[in-house]
XYZ file of C-alpha atoms in Angstrom:
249
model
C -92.886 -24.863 -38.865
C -93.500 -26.720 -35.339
C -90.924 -26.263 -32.703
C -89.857 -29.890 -32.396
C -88.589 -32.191 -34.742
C -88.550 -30.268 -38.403
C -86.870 -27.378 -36.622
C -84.246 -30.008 -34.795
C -83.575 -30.889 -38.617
C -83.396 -27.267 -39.866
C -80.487 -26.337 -36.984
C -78.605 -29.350 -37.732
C -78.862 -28.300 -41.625
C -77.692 -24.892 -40.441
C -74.839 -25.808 -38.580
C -73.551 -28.114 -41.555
C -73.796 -25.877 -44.195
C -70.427 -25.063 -46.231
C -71.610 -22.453 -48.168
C -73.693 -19.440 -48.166
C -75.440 -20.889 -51.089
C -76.286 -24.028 -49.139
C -77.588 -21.088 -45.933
C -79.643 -19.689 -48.399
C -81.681 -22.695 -49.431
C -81.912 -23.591 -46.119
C -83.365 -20.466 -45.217
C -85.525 -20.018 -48.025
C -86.921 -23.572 -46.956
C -87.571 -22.231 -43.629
C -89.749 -19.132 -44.853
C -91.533 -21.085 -47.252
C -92.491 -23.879 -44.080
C -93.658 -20.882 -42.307
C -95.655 -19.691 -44.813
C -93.743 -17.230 -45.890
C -92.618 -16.398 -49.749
C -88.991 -15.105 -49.336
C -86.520 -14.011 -46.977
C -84.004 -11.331 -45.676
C -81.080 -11.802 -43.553
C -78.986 -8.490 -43.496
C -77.035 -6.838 -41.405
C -77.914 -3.176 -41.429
C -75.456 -0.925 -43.647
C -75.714 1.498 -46.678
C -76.230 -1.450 -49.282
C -74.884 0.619 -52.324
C -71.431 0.430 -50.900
C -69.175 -2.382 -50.416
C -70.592 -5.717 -49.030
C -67.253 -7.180 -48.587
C -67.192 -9.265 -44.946
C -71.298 -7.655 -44.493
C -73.924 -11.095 -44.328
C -76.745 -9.747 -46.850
C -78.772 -13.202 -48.307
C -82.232 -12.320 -49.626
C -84.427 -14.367 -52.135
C -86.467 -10.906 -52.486
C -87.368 -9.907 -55.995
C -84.462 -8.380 -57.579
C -86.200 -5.255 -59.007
C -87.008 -4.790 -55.418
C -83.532 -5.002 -54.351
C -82.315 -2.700 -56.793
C -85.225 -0.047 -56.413
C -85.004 0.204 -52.401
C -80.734 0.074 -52.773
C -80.900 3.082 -55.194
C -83.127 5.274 -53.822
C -81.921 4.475 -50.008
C -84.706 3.188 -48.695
C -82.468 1.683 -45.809
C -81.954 5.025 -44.279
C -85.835 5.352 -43.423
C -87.114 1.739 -43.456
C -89.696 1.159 -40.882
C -88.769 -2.369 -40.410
C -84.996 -1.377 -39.585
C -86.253 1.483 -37.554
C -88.045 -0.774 -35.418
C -85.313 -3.618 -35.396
C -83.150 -1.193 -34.058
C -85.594 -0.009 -31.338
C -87.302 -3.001 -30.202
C -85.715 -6.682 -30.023
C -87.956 -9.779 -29.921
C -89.517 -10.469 -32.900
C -92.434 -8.604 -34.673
C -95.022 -8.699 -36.877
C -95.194 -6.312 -39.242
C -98.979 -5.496 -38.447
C -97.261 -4.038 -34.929
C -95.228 -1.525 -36.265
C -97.491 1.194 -35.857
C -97.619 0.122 -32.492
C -93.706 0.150 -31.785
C -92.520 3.618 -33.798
C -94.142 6.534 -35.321
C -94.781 5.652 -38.840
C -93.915 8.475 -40.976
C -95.716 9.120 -44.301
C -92.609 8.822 -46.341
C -92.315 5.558 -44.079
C -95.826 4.295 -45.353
C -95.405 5.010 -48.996
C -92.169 2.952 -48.921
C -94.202 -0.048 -47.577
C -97.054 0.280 -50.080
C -94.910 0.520 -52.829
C -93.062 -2.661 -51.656
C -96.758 -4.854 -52.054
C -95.985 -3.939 -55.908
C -92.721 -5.982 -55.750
C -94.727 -9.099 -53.596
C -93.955 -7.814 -50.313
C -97.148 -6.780 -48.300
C -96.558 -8.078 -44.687
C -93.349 -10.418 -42.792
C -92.364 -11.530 -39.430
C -88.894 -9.447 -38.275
C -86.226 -11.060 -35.861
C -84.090 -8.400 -34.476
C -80.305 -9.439 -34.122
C -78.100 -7.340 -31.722
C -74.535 -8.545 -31.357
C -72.750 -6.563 -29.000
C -69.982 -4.407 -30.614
C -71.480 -5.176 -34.337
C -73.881 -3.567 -36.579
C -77.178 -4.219 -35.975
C -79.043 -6.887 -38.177
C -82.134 -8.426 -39.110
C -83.957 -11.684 -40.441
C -86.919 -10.615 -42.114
C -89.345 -13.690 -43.432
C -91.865 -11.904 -46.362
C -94.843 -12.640 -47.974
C -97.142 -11.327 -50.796
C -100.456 -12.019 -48.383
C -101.436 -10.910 -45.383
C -99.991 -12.863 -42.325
C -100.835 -13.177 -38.902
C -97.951 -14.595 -36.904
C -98.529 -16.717 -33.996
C -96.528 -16.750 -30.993
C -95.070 -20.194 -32.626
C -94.041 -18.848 -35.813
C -92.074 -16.019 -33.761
C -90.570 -18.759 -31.465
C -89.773 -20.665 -34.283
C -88.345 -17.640 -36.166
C -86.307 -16.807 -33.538
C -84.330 -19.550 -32.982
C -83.789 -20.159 -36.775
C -82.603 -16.225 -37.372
C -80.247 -16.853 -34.243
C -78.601 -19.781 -35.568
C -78.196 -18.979 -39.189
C -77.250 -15.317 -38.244
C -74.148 -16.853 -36.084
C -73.385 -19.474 -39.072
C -73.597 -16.524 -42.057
C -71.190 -14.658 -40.209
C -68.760 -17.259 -39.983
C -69.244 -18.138 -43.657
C -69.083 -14.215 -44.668
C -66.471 -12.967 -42.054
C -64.719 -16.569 -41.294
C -64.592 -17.746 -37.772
C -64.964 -15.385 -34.327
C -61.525 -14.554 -32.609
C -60.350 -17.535 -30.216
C -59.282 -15.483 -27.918
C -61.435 -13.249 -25.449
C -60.866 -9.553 -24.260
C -58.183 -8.883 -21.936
C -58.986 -10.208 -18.413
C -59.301 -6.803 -16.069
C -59.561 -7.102 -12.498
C -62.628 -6.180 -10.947
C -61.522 -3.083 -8.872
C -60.200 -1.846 -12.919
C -63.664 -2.538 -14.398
C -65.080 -0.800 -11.578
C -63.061 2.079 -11.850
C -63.661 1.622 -16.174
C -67.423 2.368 -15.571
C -66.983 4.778 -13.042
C -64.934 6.797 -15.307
C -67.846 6.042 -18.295
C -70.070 7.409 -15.844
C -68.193 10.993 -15.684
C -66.331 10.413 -12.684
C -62.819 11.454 -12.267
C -60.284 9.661 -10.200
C -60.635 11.863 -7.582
C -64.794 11.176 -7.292
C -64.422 7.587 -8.421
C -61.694 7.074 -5.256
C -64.081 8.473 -2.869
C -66.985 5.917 -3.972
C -64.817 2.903 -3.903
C -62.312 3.822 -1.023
C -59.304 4.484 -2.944
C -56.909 6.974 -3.583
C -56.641 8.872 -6.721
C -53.295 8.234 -7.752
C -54.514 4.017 -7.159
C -57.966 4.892 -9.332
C -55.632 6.249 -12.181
C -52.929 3.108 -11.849
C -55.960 1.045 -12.085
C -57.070 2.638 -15.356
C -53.923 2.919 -16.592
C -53.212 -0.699 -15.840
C -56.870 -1.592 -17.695
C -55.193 0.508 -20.967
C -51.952 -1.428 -20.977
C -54.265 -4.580 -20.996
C -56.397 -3.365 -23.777
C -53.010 -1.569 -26.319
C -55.156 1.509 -26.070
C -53.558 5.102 -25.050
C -56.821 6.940 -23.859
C -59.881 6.260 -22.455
C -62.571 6.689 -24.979
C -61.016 3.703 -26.859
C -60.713 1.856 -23.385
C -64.744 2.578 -22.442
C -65.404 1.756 -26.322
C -63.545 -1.835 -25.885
C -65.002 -2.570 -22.574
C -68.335 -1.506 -23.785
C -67.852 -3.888 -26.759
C -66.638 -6.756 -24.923
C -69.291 -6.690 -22.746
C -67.224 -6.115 -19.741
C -69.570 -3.091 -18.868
C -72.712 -2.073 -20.018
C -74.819 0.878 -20.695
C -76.897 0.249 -17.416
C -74.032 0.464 -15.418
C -72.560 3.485 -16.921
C -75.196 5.712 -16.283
C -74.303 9.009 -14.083
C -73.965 7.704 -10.626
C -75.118 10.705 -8.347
């Protein structure tokens, strides 16, 4: 698929469908115009248990399915492994190159070409405060992805990631986190960092007993009452992130 005018049609499809059924045509179209034999977009979770509100759509052979559910291939996939670890998209021919590929790993992926599925191009999906997913396109024959097909990829596993989980989970909150102030999400990451109030006063010039009304005020905000859940809110709503967090020295 060339970035241009098919894909400008494909989005628009996406962003009209009404059904998951209708997503996974659409999807299956798109692997099949980039040469490609099936697809996978799933969010990463123990598949044997309950899918209720989890986007899993797959056209993959359903002896597949049922062989790598059963005998929990998810917890050692290479493919996850390396969603989870790297995130722009990949050809499975770089794997070897992104993780250690163990031997269990390796006899997982050549018992897969017996099912049809012997290589794919992987879009990582990371959505800050949800499990980790992936859109996997597969095929039966070797592929070489070009810098095009990964472009392409990406933007089509972006936008039919953000429609499945409407369909699946219905439509994202309308409202946004609590608005802190930013002397109580600088005291939030100082605290994430280790600090107590009386270390996290003398790096920002404030008193103790004003560092603790500040995170106490930041709690109210959030309907929390300590503050792991607090860091663990702010964290998911983006209001700090693990780069800032880190020990401050």
């Amino acid at each position: 698929m060339h970035v241009g005018s098919r894909l400008k049609f494909f989005l628009g499809s996406v962003l009209d469908a009404r059904s998951v059924a209708d997503l996974v045509a659409l999807l299956q179209s798109a692997a099949l115009e980039l040469g490609y034999d099936c697809f996978a977009l799933v969010q990463h979770v123990d598949l044997s248990g309950s899918l209720e509100n989890v986007v899993a759509l797959c056209t993959y052979r359903g002896d597949w399915m049922e062989r790598f559910i059963s005998r929990g291939y998810h917890r050692f996939d290479p493919v996850v492994t390396t969603s989870h670890r790297y995130g722009a998209p990949f050809g499975w021919d770089s794997i070897p190159s992104l993780i250690p590929v163990t031997k269990r790993q390796r006899r997982m992926l050549s018992e897969a070409r017996r099912f049809g599925i012997r290589d794919g191009l992987t879009v990582p999906l990371h959505m800050p405060g949800e499990r980790l997913a992936a859109c996997t396109f597969a095929s039966a024959d070797r592929k070489v992805a070009t810098i095009e097909d990964k472009a392409a990829a990406h933007v089509i596993a972006t936008f039919a990631y953000q429609e499945a989980r409407e369909l699946v989970q219905g439509p994202p909150r309308t409202h946004g986190p609590p608005r802190l102030t930013d002397r109580q999400i600088d005291c939030v990451a100082l605290s994430a960092a280790g600090k107590t109030e009386w270390e996290t006063g003398r790096i920002l010039a404030l008193s103790p007993a004003t560092v603790h009304y500040h995170l106490t005020e930041a709690m109210r905000r959030y309907g929390v009452f300590n503050r792991q859940q607090l860091l663990f809110h702010a964290l998911r709503d983006g209001l700090i992130s693990f780069s800032e967090i880190r020990p401050v020295v």
